[in-house]
Amino acid sequence: MNATIDRLRYRSQLRQPASERHEDSHPLTWRLREDNESIDLAEYQRKNGYVGTQRALTEHSASEVIDIVKEANVRGRGGAGFPAGVKWSLTLQGEDIPRGYLVCNADEMEPGTFKDRMLLEQQPHLLIEGMIIGAYANNSRFGYIFLRDEYRAAAVSITRALNEAREAGWLGKNIAGSGFDFDIALHTGAGRYICGEETALLNSLEGHRANPRDKPPFPGQSGAWGKPTVVNNVETLCNVPGVLQHGADWYQQLSGGRSDDGGTKLYGVSGQVERTGLWELPIGTTGEELMALAGGMQSGHELKAWLPGGGSTGLLLPEHLELPLDFDSIGKAGSRLGTGLLTVISRQQSIVALLRNLEQFFARESCGWCTPCREGLPWTVKVLQALERGEGEPEDIELLQQLGKGLGPGQTFCAHAPGASMPLTSALKYFRDEFEAGVARPHTAVEEA
Amino acid sequence: MSTEQTVNTIASDRFELERADREAMQQECEHFEQPQAACIEALKIVQRRYGWVPDDAIPAVAEALGLPPANVEGVATFYSLIFRQPVGRHVILLCDSSSCFLNDYDTLRAAFEEKLGIGYGQTTEDGRFTLLPVCCLGACDRGPALMIDDDTFGPVRPEDIDELLETYS
Ligand SMILES: Cc1cc2nc3c(=O)[nH]c(=O)nc-3n(C[C@H](O)[C@H](O)[C@H](O)COP(=O)(O)O)c2cc1C
Ligand code: SF4
Ligand code: FES
């Protein structure tokens, strides 16, 4: 092993040291080890692990668990912020309805996002707990962790944790003496961003091409193999054990009045800041506070714009950093919180070039099902490339505007195209001059005159 | 650039799954309501053994899972990490998404292409490396990031490439 390999090897890491993380304020990370190693069952249980599960399964009925999660208002951390308790209450269950599935979306591929990786690698038992509680609430027969193929360390860590949980009786028959049976299998993917879209994910899980499905029916009515299916993000599920352990009120107060939402959020920053990384903070922490933790911009760089939560969220300006980073506030500003991991863009960066890179990503990752997405995205890339070279046509700005609209909500089968539209339309709104500068100057007499 | 004689090639009419692989595929079915669901894993089992999924493996996988070959083919062509052409002994996946792009991805890509003498989708003449782009690797705090086989690295600078590749013979 050479030293370069050791130095460059990627290790998921939280920026906060153990001394700054506490059981009552950092439910997602207080157990994490300083050496970033995966926490095994013994250590997890020593640190009050599986208390929430024990409580849920032995002290509450399924509908009570749903009510508690609803009351806590745990909002989906996969990007859309849909309340998990509401999703669960809409999932079919009953005497004459077959037991369905609980699927953890661990496909994390949103550009700029590196939060689920850390939870999966370092604290798999927290996720397993969240899944057991979710399955109990939804009467799910079986669970799947849909993990992207590239997360190899996470696969090792999850596999070990599943075996430990099974041996200890947290998975299998009659969990914790409650009479509830449930088990989980790890499913690894084979690439393609679209697999993260929940209905495409179900097709992929069933072994088909990952084209999204028509909605309705929603997965809660007819999901995997036509059975009621809950799909939740890794971080969402990791929020659940604490809620069951400490209660909905405790969860609500975690945000300390910063937001109408409760709980904490894994926030992160990448791009030209001094200290990139990941922090667990009260939801509603402002962009300014987060940027301060990241040490501000690198010297020689000045903030030009930022993406609040991945490539499919709209660009915001420096002045928007004063907003609380929660779903409603960022939504009102015309963007989306998305995954809550900021991508910070320096003044030196051409916005047209960045957009070209983003739209190339969306074009390549389109599943090809609907025309605006399949045809519109490559076209968008072509126009952006021309503008980047300074060879754009005067009509190109209007054309991009139209393309952005065609990719927008309601025009396509799934939210992939609207995700591609968001950064584009916001860039045209805030940085129109940069696009205009890419239009070729006509060879007219005006200049010579 | 891809040189078939240096990588595994499989005689077309004699493709037979290894017994262990076949069993692993059938065992995978147990996790699901229907055998179609084991399809992706089955293709990955083939790929783990041969490095890629040759055309002739498709009917063999279909037969092992009791599926129409067209179902397997449709899946095999959809996913980016199922390789339908021979690849080198080591696959380098360069993240080309936004955070890495902001961290000088273009320079790193150019350096790899020059060093290896190949572009995306190609394999070095000695059959050692294949170079491919990949979606955000979830390592954006340390971009530009890349994977070589099972390992993830970042931030990787052009001057690191020689030593980084040394380990992968
Ligand atoms: C193109 C596309 C990709 C997505 N990728 C992911 C992903 O990788 N992980 C994730 O949790 N959600 C992803 N989502 C959102 C899911 O469709 C779904 O909303 C989410 O998994 C629901 O979980 P939550 O309610 O717990 O957030 C994606 C959505 C789209 C449209
Ligand atoms: S919007 Fe794009 S990714 Fe979504 S279904 Fe249509 S073509 Fe596929
Ligand atoms: S953008 Fe490259 S690892 Fe996320």
XYZ file of C-alpha atoms and ligand atoms in Angstrom:
661
model
C 0.000 0.000 0.000
C 1.522 3.316 -0.916
C 1.068 6.522 1.022
C -0.757 8.285 -1.790
C -3.480 5.673 -1.734
C -3.934 6.096 2.003
C -3.975 9.856 1.762
C -6.510 9.931 -1.051
C -8.845 7.177 0.085
C -12.299 8.631 0.686
C -13.772 8.298 4.169
C -17.177 9.646 5.019
C -16.858 12.068 7.875
C -18.933 14.403 10.004
C -17.260 17.726 10.783
C -18.485 17.968 14.371
C -16.261 16.290 16.991
C -17.885 14.007 19.588
C -17.677 16.737 22.215
C -20.198 18.799 20.231
C -22.738 16.016 19.708
C -25.241 15.014 22.377
C -27.949 12.434 22.736
C -30.698 14.985 23.308
C -29.726 17.319 20.471
C -27.978 15.257 17.769
C -30.099 12.150 17.290
C -28.554 11.279 13.913
C -24.920 11.537 14.882
C -24.280 11.501 18.642
C -23.291 7.839 18.550
C -20.751 8.233 15.742
C -17.199 7.223 16.515
C -14.243 9.583 16.248
C -12.477 7.067 13.993
C -15.439 7.031 11.555
C -15.707 3.252 11.741
C -19.045 1.493 11.448
C -20.816 1.077 14.787
C -21.494 -2.559 15.584
C -24.536 -3.872 17.425
C -22.858 -4.109 20.820
C -21.725 -0.497 20.744
C -25.018 0.664 19.278
C -26.987 -1.032 22.039
C -24.625 0.308 24.690
C -25.529 3.739 23.333
C -29.266 3.217 23.890
C -29.785 1.573 20.521
C -33.064 -0.200 19.711
C -34.858 1.521 22.589
C -37.145 3.276 20.108
C -37.892 -0.015 18.371
C -38.608 -1.789 21.636
C -40.982 0.984 22.598
C -42.773 1.121 19.271
C -43.343 -2.607 19.027
C -44.300 -3.331 22.620
C -45.984 -0.146 23.844
C -47.790 1.124 20.752
C -50.178 -0.093 18.094
C -49.264 0.480 14.455
C -51.686 3.369 14.140
C -50.285 4.982 17.273
C -46.803 4.871 15.760
C -48.127 6.589 12.638
C -49.800 9.239 14.767
C -46.595 9.931 16.678
C -44.558 10.289 13.470
C -47.293 12.510 12.044
C -47.352 14.666 15.138
C -43.579 15.011 15.065
C -43.955 16.068 11.422
C -40.918 14.201 10.140
C -40.553 15.535 6.605
C -39.000 13.390 3.879
C -35.267 13.992 3.569
C -35.008 12.558 0.040
C -35.673 15.986 -1.423
C -39.403 16.603 -1.570
C -40.120 17.107 2.149
C -43.326 15.095 2.139
C -44.342 14.269 5.733
C -43.475 10.646 6.472
C -46.411 10.162 8.860
C -48.866 11.318 6.215
C -47.303 9.003 3.632
C -47.645 6.133 6.086
C -51.255 6.950 6.894
C -52.071 6.802 3.169
C -50.474 3.383 2.771
C -53.092 0.691 2.521
C -53.363 -1.897 5.250
C -56.138 -4.041 6.632
C -57.566 -7.516 6.970
C -58.241 -8.079 3.276
C -55.140 -6.275 1.999
C -51.918 -8.246 1.495
C -48.935 -7.140 3.545
C -46.557 -5.137 1.382
C -43.048 -3.750 1.468
C -40.933 -1.071 3.036
C -38.155 0.167 0.774
C -35.280 2.343 1.858
C -34.087 4.616 -0.926
C -30.298 4.516 -0.615
C -29.608 5.366 -4.241
C -28.036 8.742 -3.415
C -26.748 10.194 -6.693
C -27.999 13.765 -6.570
C -25.024 15.915 -7.626
C -23.565 17.553 -4.530
C -25.057 15.106 -2.033
C -23.038 12.956 0.374
C -25.172 12.527 3.492
C -26.827 9.118 3.199
C -23.427 7.580 2.471
C -22.206 8.624 5.917
C -25.255 7.224 7.732
C -25.102 3.955 5.777
C -21.403 3.420 6.334
C -21.159 4.452 9.950
C -24.513 3.798 11.570
C -26.441 1.059 9.771
C -28.330 0.016 12.901
C -30.053 3.399 13.124
C -31.448 2.798 9.639
C -32.436 -0.774 10.438
C -34.295 0.499 13.501
C -36.107 3.091 11.395
C -37.061 0.386 8.931
C -38.383 -1.987 11.600
C -40.515 0.779 13.103
C -41.709 1.875 9.650
C -42.555 -1.690 8.714
C -44.445 -2.218 11.948
C -46.451 0.972 11.374
C -47.267 0.013 7.800
C -47.694 -3.717 8.359
C -44.946 -4.363 5.791
C -44.019 -7.977 5.269
C -40.457 -7.430 4.103
C -37.960 -4.630 3.601
C -35.351 -3.765 0.987
C -32.439 -1.404 1.155
C -31.955 -0.199 -2.416
C -28.293 0.778 -2.393
C -26.386 2.279 -5.297
C -23.694 -0.082 -6.515
C -20.824 2.333 -5.966
C -21.356 2.440 -2.182
C -19.179 -0.607 -1.506
C -18.189 0.277 2.062
C -21.843 0.843 2.905
C -22.745 -2.587 1.524
C -20.200 -4.223 3.836
C -21.420 -2.274 6.816
C -25.119 -2.956 6.119
C -24.550 -6.655 5.518
C -22.793 -7.034 8.835
C -25.461 -5.056 10.656
C -28.298 -7.089 9.128
C -26.639 -10.292 10.281
C -26.107 -8.917 13.771
C -29.695 -7.710 14.005
C -31.006 -11.067 12.819
C -28.895 -12.973 15.328
C -30.038 -10.698 18.138
C -33.682 -11.148 17.214
C -34.268 -7.584 15.956
C -35.092 -9.084 12.566
C -36.986 -12.260 11.855
C -39.922 -13.784 13.658
C -41.614 -12.272 16.687
C -39.335 -9.256 17.053
C -38.795 -8.253 20.692
C -41.579 -10.629 21.698
C -44.135 -8.420 19.974
C -45.468 -11.025 17.559
C -44.334 -8.876 14.624
C -42.309 -10.599 11.856
C -40.082 -8.650 9.513
C -36.800 -9.044 7.676
C -34.665 -6.947 5.359
C -32.586 -7.737 2.268
C -29.912 -5.566 0.740
C -30.379 -4.910 -2.984
C -27.545 -3.229 -4.862
C -28.185 -1.347 -8.095
C -26.230 -1.113 -11.335
C -26.017 2.618 -11.995
C -28.446 5.240 -13.428
C -29.576 8.249 -11.415
C -33.218 7.706 -12.383
C -33.330 4.636 -10.110
C -33.635 7.101 -7.223
C -37.070 8.219 -8.423
C -39.303 6.112 -6.253
C -41.400 4.397 -8.937
C -38.383 3.841 -11.199
C -36.750 2.345 -8.130
C -39.610 -0.114 -7.767
C -39.271 -1.168 -11.405
C -35.560 -1.624 -10.887
C -36.157 -3.606 -7.704
C -38.483 -5.879 -9.650
C -35.671 -6.414 -12.164
C -36.963 -4.250 -14.989
C -35.599 -1.220 -16.782
C -35.844 1.757 -14.448
C -38.585 3.726 -16.175
C -40.831 5.599 -13.743
C -44.424 4.448 -13.320
C -47.576 6.437 -13.831
C -49.039 7.924 -10.639
C -51.678 7.279 -9.357
C -51.713 4.604 -8.131
C -49.089 5.689 -5.636
C -46.702 3.110 -4.196
C -48.702 3.119 -0.970
C -51.642 1.723 -2.917
C -49.814 -0.426 -5.442
C -46.039 -0.578 -5.275
C -43.617 -3.488 -5.470
C -45.381 -6.437 -7.119
C -48.640 -4.525 -6.814
C -48.527 -4.548 -3.009
C -48.754 -1.485 -0.756
C -45.212 -0.152 -0.559
C -43.554 2.588 1.448
C -40.478 4.248 -0.052
C -38.468 6.465 2.265
C -35.061 8.050 2.127
C -32.222 6.848 4.396
C -32.103 10.038 6.464
C -35.902 10.115 6.849
C -35.907 6.605 8.295
C -32.962 7.457 10.546
C -35.100 10.210 12.111
C -37.763 7.739 13.218
C -36.092 5.831 16.120
C -35.441 9.032 18.089
C -39.051 10.115 17.676
C -40.261 6.840 19.151
C -37.672 6.941 21.907
C -38.146 10.554 23.028
C -41.541 11.548 21.642
C -42.997 13.967 19.109
C -42.637 17.052 21.343
C -38.949 16.447 21.830
C -38.524 16.113 18.069
C -40.434 19.332 17.442
C -38.323 21.366 19.848
C -35.051 20.201 18.245
C -35.359 22.965 15.682
C -35.468 25.482 18.521
C -37.998 27.801 16.892
C -35.892 28.225 13.752
C -38.483 26.506 11.619
C -42.035 25.193 11.669
C -40.440 21.827 10.977
C -39.009 19.688 13.711
C -35.842 17.704 14.068
C -32.314 18.108 12.849
C -30.917 17.909 9.344
C -27.687 16.678 7.907
C -26.443 19.787 6.144
C -23.351 19.933 4.012
C -21.264 22.188 1.851
C -19.140 21.479 -1.194
C -17.486 23.840 -3.629
C -15.054 26.686 -3.033
C -15.330 26.977 0.755
C -12.534 26.614 3.296
C -13.969 23.543 5.008
C -16.254 21.364 2.954
C -18.173 18.748 4.885
C -21.206 17.561 6.757
C -22.899 18.791 9.946
C -25.958 17.750 11.943
C -27.799 20.974 12.827
C -31.299 22.026 13.867
C -33.525 22.210 10.826
C -33.958 25.852 9.913
C -30.300 26.721 10.478
C -29.562 29.586 8.105
C -27.263 29.448 5.111
C -25.084 32.062 6.818
C -24.623 29.904 9.900
C -23.738 26.917 7.763
C -21.307 28.937 5.663
C -19.655 30.167 8.853
C -19.112 26.564 9.954
C -17.602 25.885 6.544
C -15.147 28.715 7.168
C -16.531 30.926 4.417
C -15.184 31.107 0.905
C -11.627 30.073 0.098
C -9.284 33.002 -0.144
C -9.367 34.503 -3.595
C -12.980 33.436 -4.062
C -16.185 35.339 -3.570
C -19.665 33.844 -3.404
C -21.638 34.226 -6.598
C -24.474 31.748 -6.192
C -25.373 28.484 -4.483
C -27.509 25.416 -4.984
C -29.370 24.620 -1.747
C -29.720 20.884 -2.166
C -28.338 19.284 -5.269
C -28.249 19.693 -9.021
C -32.015 19.607 -9.337
C -32.574 22.663 -7.135
C -32.685 26.272 -8.315
C -29.732 28.638 -7.928
C -29.931 31.234 -5.180
C -27.922 34.415 -4.566
C -25.655 35.398 -1.641
C -28.483 37.445 -0.077
C -30.594 34.304 0.235
C -28.096 32.854 2.720
C -29.987 34.622 5.468
C -32.941 32.274 4.974
C -33.567 29.274 7.204
C -32.592 26.143 5.318
C -35.981 24.462 5.529
C -38.447 23.232 2.926
C -40.885 26.152 3.130
C -38.407 29.025 3.300
C -36.274 27.830 0.414
C -39.420 26.969 -1.532
C -40.745 30.499 -1.083
C -37.486 31.874 -2.421
C -38.207 30.015 -5.672
C -35.906 27.055 -5.167
C -36.112 23.782 -3.223
C -34.283 22.627 -0.119
C -33.718 19.310 -1.922
C -31.158 17.288 -0.029
C -29.927 20.279 2.007
C -26.326 19.958 0.914
C -25.126 23.268 -0.485
C -23.051 23.577 -3.612
C -21.211 26.866 -3.436
C -20.266 28.682 -6.629
C -17.427 31.162 -6.873
C -17.540 34.455 -8.716
C -14.847 33.103 -11.034
C -17.086 30.294 -12.232
C -18.991 30.780 -15.478
C -22.666 30.059 -14.854
C -23.183 28.989 -18.469
C -20.434 26.369 -18.130
C -21.887 25.094 -14.846
C -25.331 24.833 -16.421
C -23.861 22.972 -19.363
C -22.345 20.487 -16.932
C -25.626 20.091 -15.011
C -27.763 19.682 -18.117
C -25.311 17.157 -19.571
C -25.878 15.142 -16.432
C -29.669 15.330 -16.751
C -29.533 14.560 -20.476
C -27.401 11.484 -19.956
C -29.509 10.268 -17.045
C -32.911 10.731 -18.715
C -34.677 7.395 -18.974
C -35.921 8.406 -22.440
C -39.597 7.793 -21.803
C -41.080 11.216 -22.573
C -40.259 13.591 -25.395
C -39.580 16.891 -23.593
C -37.000 15.154 -21.434
C -35.482 12.852 -24.057
C -35.288 15.485 -26.816
C -35.318 18.726 -24.847
C -32.312 17.996 -22.665
C -29.789 17.206 -25.426
C -31.046 20.291 -27.237
C -30.542 22.373 -24.103
C -26.987 21.061 -23.825
C -26.263 21.978 -27.444
C -27.485 25.524 -26.980
C -25.498 25.910 -23.767
C -22.371 24.583 -25.461
C -22.747 27.135 -28.235
C -23.169 29.936 -25.706
C -20.185 28.670 -23.761
C -18.038 28.941 -26.902
C -19.389 32.423 -27.563
C -21.168 31.151 -30.666
C -24.777 31.428 -29.539
C -27.609 32.858 -31.632
C -29.566 35.900 -30.468
C -32.692 33.696 -30.154
C -30.930 31.217 -27.857
C -31.894 32.939 -24.611
C -35.580 32.812 -25.504
C -35.115 29.246 -26.726
C -33.585 28.195 -23.390
C -36.483 29.864 -21.622
C -38.903 27.798 -23.714
C -36.936 24.613 -23.179
C -36.939 25.286 -19.448
C -40.698 25.666 -19.524
C -41.134 22.475 -21.556
C -39.120 20.571 -18.966
C -41.076 22.088 -16.083
C -43.686 20.560 -13.785
C -46.680 18.891 -15.400
C -45.061 18.320 -18.799
C -43.411 14.996 -18.114
C -43.917 11.615 -16.523
C -41.625 12.137 -13.553
C -39.783 14.880 -11.677
C -36.469 14.322 -13.470
C -37.185 16.929 -16.151
C -38.534 19.521 -13.687
C -35.356 18.905 -11.699
C -33.329 19.747 -14.788
C -35.472 22.812 -15.420
C -34.947 24.383 -11.982
C -31.261 25.333 -12.223
C -31.778 26.433 -15.836
C -34.682 28.799 -15.259
C -33.093 30.223 -12.109
C -29.805 30.814 -13.938
C -31.655 32.666 -16.712
C -33.407 34.732 -14.080
C -30.337 35.741 -12.090
C -27.508 35.576 -14.605
C -29.103 36.472 -17.909
C -26.177 38.727 -18.794
C -23.812 35.759 -18.797
C -26.004 33.971 -21.309
C -26.255 37.095 -23.426
C -22.483 37.385 -23.396
C -22.346 33.994 -25.097
C -24.236 35.226 -28.147
C -21.907 35.635 -31.122
C -21.391 39.245 -32.012
C -22.725 39.835 -35.505
C -20.275 40.897 -38.174
C -22.065 44.105 -38.950
C -20.972 47.461 -40.056
C -21.938 48.865 -36.687
C -18.660 47.810 -35.151
C -16.559 49.189 -37.925
C -18.412 52.434 -37.943
C -8.292 0.941 -28.773
C -9.987 -1.889 -27.008
C -7.969 -5.013 -27.584
C -9.995 -8.140 -27.286
C -7.118 -10.612 -27.127
C -5.945 -9.258 -23.788
C -9.269 -9.615 -22.031
C -11.607 -12.471 -21.452
C -13.333 -13.520 -24.603
C -15.833 -16.286 -24.651
C -16.492 -18.683 -27.477
C -19.990 -17.952 -28.640
C -21.708 -21.321 -28.828
C -20.209 -22.672 -25.648
C -21.328 -20.190 -23.025
C -22.252 -22.047 -19.922
C -22.724 -20.544 -16.511
C -20.438 -21.803 -13.804
C -22.388 -23.992 -11.450
C -21.680 -21.779 -8.451
C -22.887 -18.737 -10.364
C -26.036 -20.468 -11.446
C -26.771 -21.459 -7.888
C -26.065 -17.950 -6.634
C -28.546 -16.599 -9.170
C -31.230 -19.006 -8.130
C -30.592 -18.276 -4.491
C -30.986 -14.558 -5.179
C -34.548 -15.280 -6.363
C -35.530 -16.268 -2.841
C -35.530 -12.626 -1.762
C -38.243 -11.655 -4.216
C -41.780 -12.470 -5.277
C -40.653 -13.102 -8.840
C -37.449 -14.346 -10.480
C -37.278 -11.313 -12.803
C -36.128 -9.358 -9.748
C -32.927 -11.396 -9.588
C -32.024 -10.316 -13.110
C -29.732 -7.401 -12.272
C -27.878 -9.363 -9.626
C -27.537 -12.298 -12.031
C -25.938 -10.049 -14.637
C -23.607 -8.722 -11.966
C -22.646 -12.279 -11.066
C -21.666 -12.879 -14.702
C -19.761 -9.609 -14.723
C -17.882 -10.432 -11.530
C -16.586 -13.588 -13.177
C -15.809 -12.357 -16.699
C -15.412 -8.627 -16.201
C -18.318 -7.915 -18.557
C -21.551 -9.419 -19.852
C -21.097 -10.990 -23.289
C -24.127 -11.360 -25.582
C -24.060 -15.106 -25.202
C -24.495 -14.861 -21.459
C -27.962 -13.374 -21.913
C -29.796 -16.577 -22.909
C -27.868 -18.478 -20.239
C -28.988 -16.071 -17.511
C -32.531 -16.126 -18.895
C -32.544 -19.889 -18.783
C -31.218 -20.014 -15.218
C -33.945 -17.645 -14.009
C -36.705 -19.038 -16.228
C -37.212 -15.727 -18.056
C -37.580 -14.787 -21.726
C -34.142 -13.700 -23.041
C -35.639 -10.404 -24.243
C -36.427 -9.446 -20.641
C -32.837 -10.009 -19.646
C -31.459 -8.192 -22.691
C -33.679 -5.164 -22.012
C -32.307 -4.900 -18.509
C -28.714 -5.564 -19.536
C -28.751 -2.588 -21.922
C -30.311 -0.121 -19.493
C -27.878 0.033 -16.598
C -24.613 1.916 -16.922
C -22.610 -0.386 -14.667
C -23.467 -3.514 -16.621
C -20.695 -3.621 -19.207
C -21.609 -5.003 -22.618
C -18.097 -4.769 -24.006
C -14.887 -6.182 -22.605
C -13.286 -3.884 -20.057
C -9.797 -3.709 -18.633
C -8.664 -5.472 -15.472
C -9.459 -2.279 -13.573
C -12.290 0.142 -14.201
C -11.758 3.818 -13.399
C -14.971 5.777 -12.818
C -14.463 9.535 -12.883
C -17.178 11.620 -11.279
C -18.267 14.263 -13.776
C -21.039 15.868 -11.695
C -21.331 19.458 -10.530
C -19.274 19.646 -7.334
C -16.365 17.857 -8.947
C -16.821 20.004 -12.031
C -16.364 23.058 -9.788
C -13.207 21.439 -8.424
C -11.294 21.166 -11.652
C -12.717 17.933 -12.982
C -11.843 18.982 -16.557
C -8.129 19.100 -15.746
C -8.227 15.735 -14.020
C -10.060 14.116 -16.901
C -7.585 15.527 -19.416
C -4.695 14.264 -17.291
C -6.146 10.741 -17.145
C -6.822 10.687 -20.864
C -3.303 11.786 -21.608
C -1.662 9.460 -19.124
C -3.613 6.424 -20.306
C -3.811 7.410 -23.945
C -7.539 6.673 -24.062
C -10.850 8.485 -23.836
C -14.103 7.587 -22.117
C -15.382 4.128 -22.956
C -11.967 2.897 -24.051
C -9.475 0.401 -22.667
C -5.699 0.736 -22.600
C -3.860 -1.473 -25.053
C -2.379 -3.600 -22.316
C -5.915 -4.329 -21.087
C -5.182 -2.796 -17.723
C -7.584 0.141 -17.432
C -10.970 1.213 -18.754
C -12.029 4.831 -18.244
C -15.669 5.804 -17.696
C -17.622 8.781 -16.359
C -19.961 8.281 -13.405
C -22.698 10.256 -11.593
C -21.893 12.079 -8.373
C -20.112 9.552 -6.141
C -21.355 11.084 -2.910
C -17.838 12.236 -2.134
C -18.384 15.873 -3.102
C -16.717 17.167 0.060
C -13.505 15.787 -1.405
C -13.838 16.386 -5.111
C -12.693 15.732 -7.701
C -13.536 12.151 -6.803
C -13.161 8.848 -8.586
C -13.393 5.116 -8.090
C -10.987 2.412 -9.124
C -12.664 -0.968 -8.790
C -14.073 -0.998 -5.220
C -12.087 1.981 -3.931
C -13.129 5.644 -3.795
C -10.603 8.484 -3.785
C -10.604 12.254 -3.520
C -9.525 14.933 -3.995
C -7.350 13.562 -6.779
C -4.946 15.922 -8.540
C -3.132 15.169 -11.801
C 0.167 14.749 -9.940
C -1.362 11.889 -7.891
C -2.272 9.744 -10.863
C 0.980 7.794 -11.249
C 1.135 6.637 -7.666
C -2.575 5.992 -7.545
C -2.464 3.678 -10.541
C 0.655 1.845 -9.362
C -1.331 -0.373 -7.007
C -3.596 -1.650 -9.761
C -1.467 -3.969 -11.855
C -34.793 11.774 -10.732
C -35.021 11.567 -9.273
C -34.028 10.992 -8.489
C -34.222 10.789 -7.126
N -33.215 10.232 -6.393
C -33.408 10.006 -5.068
C -32.398 9.377 -4.275
O -31.323 9.030 -4.760
N -32.646 9.163 -2.961
C -33.832 9.521 -2.384
O -34.027 9.277 -1.211
N -34.807 10.101 -3.102
C -34.621 10.352 -4.425
N -35.634 10.933 -5.160
C -36.911 11.217 -4.478
C -37.784 9.960 -4.447
O -38.556 9.899 -5.625
C -38.738 9.946 -3.266
O -39.398 11.174 -3.226
C -38.060 9.730 -1.933
O -37.273 8.596 -1.933
C -39.125 9.604 -0.867
O -38.548 9.492 0.405
P -38.787 10.564 1.541
O -40.251 10.907 1.514
O -38.362 9.868 2.760
O -37.945 11.742 1.204
C -35.443 11.163 -6.527
C -36.434 11.752 -7.315
C -36.221 11.959 -8.661
C -37.305 12.583 -9.471
S -39.164 12.996 -17.216
Fe -37.334 12.081 -18.148
S -36.601 10.615 -16.635
Fe -38.759 11.105 -16.090
S -39.982 9.553 -17.153
Fe -39.811 11.278 -18.552
S -38.014 10.761 -19.840
Fe -37.931 9.457 -18.029
S -20.137 15.729 -7.586
Fe -18.434 14.393 -7.683
S -18.647 13.206 -5.900
Fe -20.422 14.459 -5.868
